[in-house]
Coordinates of C-alpha atoms and ligand atoms in Angstrom, one line a residue:
X821 CA 8.9 32.5 -9.0
X822 CA 7.7 31.7 -5.8
X823 CA 6.1 28.4 -4.4
X824 CA 3.7 28.1 -1.5
X825 CA 5.2 27.4 1.8
X826 CA 3.2 24.0 2.2
X827 CA 5.2 22.5 -0.7
X828 CA 8.1 22.3 1.8
X829 CA 5.9 19.9 3.9
X830 CA 5.4 17.5 1.3
X831 CA 7.3 14.2 1.2
X832 CA 7.9 11.7 -1.5
X833 CA 7.9 8.1 -2.4
X834 CA 11.7 7.1 -2.8
X835 CA 10.8 3.7 -4.8
X836 CA 10.4 5.9 -8.0
X837 CA 13.7 7.7 -7.4
X838 CA 15.5 4.5 -6.9
X839 CA 14.0 3.3 -10.0
X840 CA 15.3 6.5 -11.9
X841 CA 18.9 5.9 -10.5
X842 CA 18.7 2.0 -11.5
X843 CA 17.6 3.0 -15.0
X844 CA 20.4 5.6 -15.1
X845 CA 23.0 2.8 -14.3
X846 CA 21.5 0.4 -16.7
X847 CA 21.9 3.2 -19.5
X848 CA 25.6 3.1 -18.5
X849 CA 25.6 -0.5 -19.4
X850 CA 25.6 -1.8 -15.8
X851 CA 23.1 -4.8 -15.0
X852 CA 20.7 -4.3 -12.1
X853 CA 18.1 -6.6 -10.6
X854 CA 14.8 -4.6 -9.9
X855 CA 13.8 -5.4 -6.3
X856 CA 12.5 -1.8 -5.6
X857 CA 9.3 -1.0 -6.9
X858 CA 6.2 -2.2 -5.7
X859 CA 4.5 -3.3 -9.0
X860 CA 3.5 -6.8 -10.1
X861 CA 5.4 -7.9 -13.0
X862 CA 2.3 -9.5 -14.5
X863 CA 0.3 -8.4 -17.3
X864 CA -3.2 -7.2 -16.5
X865 CA -5.5 -10.2 -17.2
X866 CA -6.7 -10.6 -20.7
X867 CA -10.5 -10.4 -19.7
X868 CA -10.0 -7.0 -18.0
X869 CA -8.0 -5.4 -20.8
X870 CA -10.6 -6.7 -23.1
X871 CA -13.4 -5.3 -21.2
X872 CA -11.4 -2.0 -21.3
X873 CA -10.9 -1.7 -25.0
X874 CA -14.5 -3.0 -25.7
X875 CA -15.5 0.2 -23.5
X876 CA -13.3 2.7 -25.5
X877 CA -14.7 1.0 -28.7
X878 CA -18.4 1.3 -27.3
X879 CA -17.8 5.3 -26.8
X880 CA -17.1 5.1 -23.1
X881 CA -14.6 7.9 -23.3
X882 CA -16.6 10.9 -22.1
X883 CA -16.9 12.3 -18.6
X884 CA -18.8 10.3 -16.2
X885 CA -20.2 11.3 -12.4
X886 CA -17.4 12.4 -10.4
X887 CA -17.9 9.7 -7.6
X888 CA -17.7 6.9 -10.3
X889 CA -20.2 5.1 -12.6
X890 CA -23.3 4.2 -10.9
X891 CA -22.6 0.5 -12.0
X892 CA -19.3 0.6 -11.0
X893 CA -19.9 1.9 -7.5
X894 CA -22.6 -0.8 -7.1
X895 CA -20.1 -3.7 -8.2
X896 CA -17.5 -2.1 -5.7
X897 CA -20.3 -2.1 -2.9
X898 CA -21.1 -5.7 -3.5
X899 CA -17.4 -6.9 -3.7
X900 CA -16.6 -5.0 -0.3
X901 CA -19.9 -6.4 1.2
X902 CA -18.8 -10.0 0.4
X903 CA -15.3 -9.8 1.1
X904 CA -15.4 -8.0 4.1
X905 CA -18.6 -9.6 5.5
X906 CA -20.6 -6.4 6.2
X907 CA -23.1 -4.7 4.0
X908 CA -22.5 -1.2 2.5
X909 CA -24.3 0.3 -0.5
X910 CA -23.0 2.3 -3.6
X911 CA -23.6 5.4 -1.5
X912 CA -20.5 4.4 0.3
X913 CA -18.3 4.0 -2.7
X914 CA -16.1 6.7 -4.4
X915 CA -13.8 5.5 -7.2
X916 CA -10.8 7.6 -8.0
X917 CA -7.6 7.2 -10.2
X918 CA -5.7 4.9 -7.8
X919 CA -5.6 4.1 -4.2
X920 CA -3.3 7.1 -3.4
X921 CA -5.8 9.9 -4.2
X922 CA -8.1 8.3 -1.7
X923 CA -5.3 8.7 1.1
X924 CA -4.6 12.3 -0.2
X925 CA -8.5 13.3 -0.3
X926 CA -9.5 11.6 3.0
X927 CA -6.9 13.4 5.0
X928 CA -7.6 16.5 3.4
X929 CA -11.4 16.3 4.3
X930 CA -10.9 14.8 7.8
X931 CA -8.0 16.6 9.2
X932 CA -7.3 20.2 10.5
X933 CA -4.1 22.0 10.9
X934 CA -3.0 21.1 14.5
X935 CA -4.6 17.9 14.5
X936 CA -2.6 14.3 15.1
X937 CA -2.9 11.4 13.1
X938 CA -1.4 8.1 14.1
X939 CA 0.5 6.6 11.1
X940 CA 2.4 3.1 11.0
X941 CA 5.9 3.6 11.1
X942 CA 7.7 1.8 9.4
X943 CA 5.1 2.5 6.9
X944 CA 3.9 3.6 3.5
X945 CA 5.3 7.4 3.3
X946 CA 2.6 8.9 1.7
X947 CA 0.5 9.0 4.9
X948 CA 3.2 10.9 7.0
X949 CA 3.8 13.0 3.9
X950 CA 0.0 14.2 3.2
X951 CA -0.3 14.5 7.1
X952 CA 2.3 17.0 7.2
X953 CA 1.2 18.8 4.1
X954 CA -2.3 19.7 5.8
X955 CA -0.3 21.0 8.8
X956 CA -1.1 18.2 11.1
X957 CA 1.3 16.3 13.0
X958 CA 1.8 12.6 12.1
X959 CA 2.3 10.6 15.3
X960 CA 4.4 7.4 14.8
X961 CA 3.2 3.9 15.7
X962 CA 6.1 1.9 16.1
X963 CA 6.0 -1.5 14.4
X964 CA 8.6 -3.7 15.7
X965 CA 9.9 -6.8 14.3
X966 CA 9.9 -8.6 17.7
X967 CA 6.0 -8.0 17.5
X968 CA 5.8 -9.3 14.1
X969 CA 5.8 -5.8 12.8
X970 CA 2.5 -5.2 14.6
X971 CA 1.7 -2.5 16.9
X972 CA 2.0 -2.9 20.9
X973 CA -1.5 -2.1 22.6
X974 CA 0.0 0.0 25.5
X975 CA 2.3 1.8 23.5
X976 CA -0.7 2.8 21.0
X977 CA -2.8 3.9 23.7
X978 CA -0.2 6.0 25.1
X979 CA 0.0 8.1 21.7
X980 CA -3.6 9.1 21.6
X981 CA -4.1 12.7 22.9
X982 CA -7.2 15.3 22.7
X983 CA -5.9 16.5 19.4
X984 CA -5.7 12.7 17.7
X985 CA -8.2 12.7 14.9
X986 CA -7.4 9.6 12.7
X987 CA -5.6 6.2 13.0
X988 CA -4.1 4.7 9.8
X989 CA -3.6 1.4 9.6
X990 CA -2.5 -0.9 6.7
X991 CA -2.7 -4.7 6.7
X992 CA -1.2 -6.5 4.9
X993 CA 1.6 -3.9 5.3
X994 CA 3.9 -2.0 3.0
X995 CA 7.1 -2.5 3.7
X996 CA 7.1 -5.3 6.1
X997 CA 4.5 -7.9 5.0
X998 CA 2.7 -7.9 8.5
X999 CA -0.6 -8.6 9.1
X1000 CA -2.7 -7.3 12.0
X1001 CA -4.9 -9.9 13.7
X1002 CA -8.6 -9.6 14.5
X1003 CA -7.6 -8.8 18.2
X1004 CA -5.5 -6.1 17.1
X1005 CA -8.3 -4.5 14.9
X1006 CA -10.8 -5.0 17.9
X1007 CA -8.3 -3.0 19.8
X1008 CA -7.9 -0.4 17.3
X1009 CA -11.7 0.1 17.1
X1010 CA -12.2 0.2 20.4
X1011 CA -9.5 3.1 20.8
X1012 CA -11.4 4.9 18.0
X1013 CA -14.6 4.6 19.3
X1014 CA -13.6 5.6 22.7
X1015 CA -11.8 8.8 21.3
X1016 CA -14.0 9.5 18.6
X1017 CA -11.3 8.9 15.7
X1018 CA -11.5 8.3 12.1
X1019 CA -10.0 5.1 10.9
X1020 CA -7.9 5.2 7.6
X1021 CA -7.6 1.4 6.8
X1022 CA -5.3 0.6 3.4
X1023 CA -6.5 -2.7 2.5
X1024 CA -4.9 -2.5 -1.1
X1025 CA -3.1 -6.0 -0.3
X1026 CA -6.1 -7.6 1.1
X1027 CA -5.9 -10.3 -1.7
X1028 CA -2.4 -10.9 -1.4
X1029 CA -2.1 -13.0 2.0
X1030 CA -0.6 -16.3 2.6
X1031 CA -1.1 -18.9 5.1
X1032 CA -3.5 -16.6 6.9
X1033 CA -7.1 -15.2 6.2
X1034 CA -7.6 -11.2 5.7
X1035 CA -9.4 -9.6 8.2
X1036 CA -11.0 -6.1 7.8
X1037 CA -11.6 -3.9 10.6
X1038 CA -14.8 -2.8 8.8
X1039 CA -16.6 -5.8 10.1
X1040 CA -16.0 -5.0 13.8
X1041 CA -19.1 -3.4 15.6
X1042 CA -18.6 0.3 15.9
X1043 CA -16.2 0.6 12.9
X1044 CA -18.6 1.3 10.1
X1045 CA -19.5 4.7 10.9
X1046 CA -16.0 6.0 11.3
X1047 CA -13.9 3.7 9.0
X1048 CA -12.5 4.6 5.2
X1049 CA -11.6 1.4 3.4
X1050 CA -8.9 2.2 0.8
X1051 CA -8.5 -0.6 -1.8
X1052 CA -7.8 -0.8 -5.7
X1053 CA -6.8 -2.5 -8.7
X1054 CA -3.3 -1.8 -8.9
X1055 CA -1.9 -4.6 -6.8
X1056 CA -4.5 -7.6 -7.0
X1057 CA -5.1 -7.2 -10.7
X1058 CA -1.7 -6.0 -11.9
X1059 CA -3.1 -2.6 -13.0
X1060 CA -0.8 -0.2 -11.7
X1061 CA -0.8 1.9 -14.9
X1062 CA -4.7 1.9 -15.2
X1063 CA -5.0 4.1 -12.3
X1064 CA -7.9 2.7 -10.6
X1065 CA -8.7 2.7 -6.8
X1066 CA -11.6 3.2 -4.5
X1067 CA -12.7 4.3 -1.1
X1068 CA -15.7 2.9 1.0
X1069 CA -16.8 5.2 3.7
X1070 CA -19.7 6.7 5.5
X1071 CA -21.9 8.5 3.0
X1072 CA -21.1 12.1 4.5
X1073 CA -17.4 11.5 3.7
X1074 CA -18.4 10.1 0.2
X1075 CA -19.9 13.2 -0.5
X1076 CA -17.0 15.4 0.4
X1077 CA -14.8 13.0 -1.6
X1078 CA -17.0 13.6 -4.5
X1079 CA -16.8 17.2 -4.4
X1080 CA -13.0 17.1 -4.1
X1081 CA -13.1 15.2 -7.4
X1082 CA -15.2 17.6 -9.1
X1083 CA -12.5 20.1 -8.0
X1084 CA -9.5 18.3 -8.8
X1085 CA -9.9 15.6 -11.7
X1086 CA -13.5 15.8 -12.5
X1087 CA -13.9 11.8 -12.5
X1088 CA -12.0 8.6 -13.0
X1089 CA -11.4 7.3 -16.7
X1090 CA -14.8 6.3 -17.7
X1091 CA -13.6 3.2 -19.8
X1092 CA -11.2 2.1 -17.0
X1093 CA -14.1 1.6 -14.8
X1094 CA -15.6 -0.9 -17.3
X1095 CA -12.3 -2.7 -16.8
X1096 CA -12.9 -2.4 -13.1
X1097 CA -16.0 -4.0 -13.2
X1098 CA -15.0 -6.9 -15.3
X1099 CA -11.9 -7.4 -12.8
X1100 CA -14.2 -7.5 -9.6
X1101 CA -16.9 -9.8 -11.3
X1102 CA -15.0 -11.9 -13.7
X1103 CA -13.0 -14.9 -13.5
X1104 CA -10.3 -14.8 -10.6
X1105 CA -8.0 -17.4 -11.8
X1106 CA -5.4 -15.0 -12.8
X1107 CA -5.4 -13.4 -9.6
X1108 CA -4.9 -16.8 -7.9
X1109 CA -2.3 -17.8 -10.2
X1110 CA -0.2 -14.4 -9.3
X1111 CA -0.7 -15.0 -5.5
X1112 CA 0.4 -18.5 -5.8
X1113 CA 3.6 -17.4 -7.7
X1114 CA 4.2 -14.5 -5.2
X1115 CA 4.0 -17.2 -2.4
X1116 CA 6.9 -19.1 -4.3
X1117 CA 8.8 -16.2 -4.5
X1118 CA 8.4 -15.2 -1.2
X1119 CA 9.9 -18.4 0.3
X1120 CA 12.8 -18.0 -2.2
X1121 CA 13.6 -14.7 -1.1
X1122 CA 13.2 -15.2 2.7
X1123 CA 15.3 -18.3 2.7
X1124 CA 17.7 -16.5 0.6
X1125 CA 18.1 -13.3 2.8
X1126 CA 18.4 -15.6 5.8
X1127 CA 21.3 -17.3 4.1
X1128 CA 23.1 -14.0 3.8
X1129 CA 25.7 -13.4 6.6
X1130 CA 24.6 -10.5 8.8
X1131 CA 20.9 -10.5 7.4
X1132 CA 17.8 -11.9 8.6
X1133 CA 14.3 -11.6 7.6
X1134 CA 10.9 -12.6 9.1
X1135 CA 8.5 -14.4 6.8
X1136 CA 6.0 -11.8 5.6
X1137 CA 2.4 -13.1 5.8
X1138 CA 1.0 -10.9 2.9
X1139 CA 1.8 -8.1 0.2
X1140 CA 5.1 -8.8 -1.9
X1141 CA 7.8 -7.4 0.1
X1142 CA 10.6 -8.9 2.4
X1143 CA 11.5 -6.4 5.1
X1144 CA 15.2 -7.7 6.1
X1145 CA 17.1 -6.7 9.0
X1146 CA 20.6 -5.7 7.9
X1147 CA 22.0 -4.4 11.2
X1148 CA 24.6 -7.1 11.5
X1149 CA 26.2 -5.9 8.4
X1150 CA 27.5 -3.0 10.2
X1151 CA 25.7 -0.7 7.5
X1152 CA 23.2 1.8 8.0
X1153 CA 20.2 1.3 5.9
X1154 CA 21.1 3.9 3.5
X1155 CA 24.6 2.5 3.1
X1156 CA 23.3 -1.1 2.5
X1157 CA 20.9 0.1 -0.2
X1158 CA 23.8 2.1 -1.9
X1159 CA 26.0 -0.9 -1.7
X1160 CA 23.0 -3.1 -3.1
X1161 CA 22.7 -1.0 -6.1
X1162 CA 26.1 0.1 -6.9
X1163 CA 28.3 -3.1 -5.9
X1164 CA 25.9 -6.1 -6.2
X1165 CA 23.7 -4.5 -8.9
X1166 CA 20.4 -5.0 -6.9
X1167 CA 18.0 -2.2 -6.6
X1168 CA 16.2 -2.2 -3.3
X1169 CA 14.8 0.6 -0.8
X1170 CA 16.5 1.8 2.5
X1171 CA 14.2 1.0 5.3
X1172 CA 14.3 4.8 6.3
X1173 CA 12.0 5.1 3.0
X1174 CA 9.4 4.1 5.3
X1175 CA 10.2 6.2 8.2
X1176 CA 12.6 6.7 11.1
X1177 CA 11.9 3.1 12.5
X1178 CA 13.0 1.6 9.2
X1179 CA 16.5 2.0 10.2
X1180 CA 18.5 -1.2 10.2
X1181 CA 16.0 -2.7 7.5
X1182 CA 15.9 -2.9 3.8
X1183 CA 12.9 -3.6 1.6
X1184 CA 12.9 -6.1 -1.3
X1185 CA 10.0 -6.4 -3.6
X1186 CA 9.6 -9.7 -4.8
X1187 CA 7.4 -9.0 -7.6
X1188 CA 10.3 -10.3 -10.0
X1189 CA 10.9 -13.7 -11.3
X1190 CA 12.5 -16.5 -8.9
X1191 CA 15.5 -16.5 -11.6
X1192 CA 16.2 -12.7 -10.5
X1193 CA 15.5 -13.1 -7.0
X1194 CA 18.1 -15.9 -6.8
X1195 CA 20.6 -13.8 -8.8
X1196 CA 20.0 -10.7 -6.4
X1197 CA 20.6 -13.1 -3.3
X1198 CA 23.8 -14.4 -4.9
X1199 CA 25.2 -10.9 -6.1
X1200 CA 24.4 -9.4 -2.2
X1201 CA 26.1 -12.4 -1.0
X1202 CA 29.3 -12.4 -3.1
X1203 CA 29.7 -8.7 -2.7
X1204 CA 29.0 -8.4 0.9
X1205 CA 32.1 -10.9 1.5
X1206 CA 34.2 -8.4 -0.2
X1207 CA 33.1 -5.4 2.0
Ligands
PLP1800 N1 -1.1 1.9 -0.3 C1 -0.3 1.0 -0.3 C2 0.1 0.8 1.0 C3 0.9 1.2 -1.3 O1 1.8 0.2 -0.9 C4 0.5 1.6 -2.5 C5 1.3 1.4 -3.7 O2 2.6 1.1 -3.5 C6 -0.8 2.3 -2.7 C7 -1.6 2.4 -1.5 C8 -0.9 3.2 -3.9 O3 -1.8 2.4 -4.8 P1 -2.4 3.0 -6.2 O4 -1.2 2.5 -7.3 O5 -3.7 2.4 -6.2 O6 -2.3 4.5 -6.2

């Protein structure tokens, strides 16, 4: 059978492949510490589960409007208005089965073949993959360690051409844990206004910040009419398996997103949206507990990584990833990830899973217990000494 040519353009997210390899080694009896997948190890808070269960028992098991339940869209609009300090309405919100479909569908709706889209690199691989898939060209915005994994303004300006249609940003960032400052966001917004660009801002880690406040580009004057916020429930509320995300955008874009939903998945699970409403409006103690715990783990993993000969790591300001520089081990990123898995029993991701500028790095997700993080560090240290 034959497949469409465009399938060869689609990339992947290698965290899932590394997880499968780790599971295979475990099935063969090897012990593996999982620091590869970007998934909170906590359970979804009880109040949220209860709301989902109650909705099922109340019969909320049918189709609902494709853009989301009106009440759920309103709750998201109020949440975004409060957390981003700017007023948006339910008509600006579309609820989708995860943040990923928002990335896919927004690029699909905004970008033509031949257009250019500026993407962070190292960065979440799905942006580059989807931009390629629609026949457009991903243009790499190099995030360098010496800039705290933020972009260089002059370099960014030089990337913009008449073909540029969108800038994608992600702060707090996967894989580096870097955060863009308000000045950075002002620069992006000005460039977008001057060049009439869309801004796609992936804010899925907006609540997982340490030591610094979260800033959204939406609050910068001029941004609202050209910005799509991506956020969702997976990371903040430990709800990865519920498949619940949303986008906040100009109404014209929201209408196209609804049309794409009609054509693709009809609607997001109705009962799950009751859980979303409880998550955003109910008690936030569990979220605070998770963030405090992540912060403790961050400190353990960063000091642990820095204690390994040949490895160094900046302190991430958000998300739950440590992006360690491994160049002084003499290994490439792929070699290091292979060594970590096969010899040290630690699953982590090669920096190149996040693009070519990830060479020289490895990403460790610290969504795991302090005990396991310490075990991983010790195993890497011991085994690296033998290499
Ligand atoms: N955006 C970023 C930056 C991510 O790291 C992830 C998950 O790893 C997603 C989006 C996808 O989130 P969801 O599970 O809501 O589809």
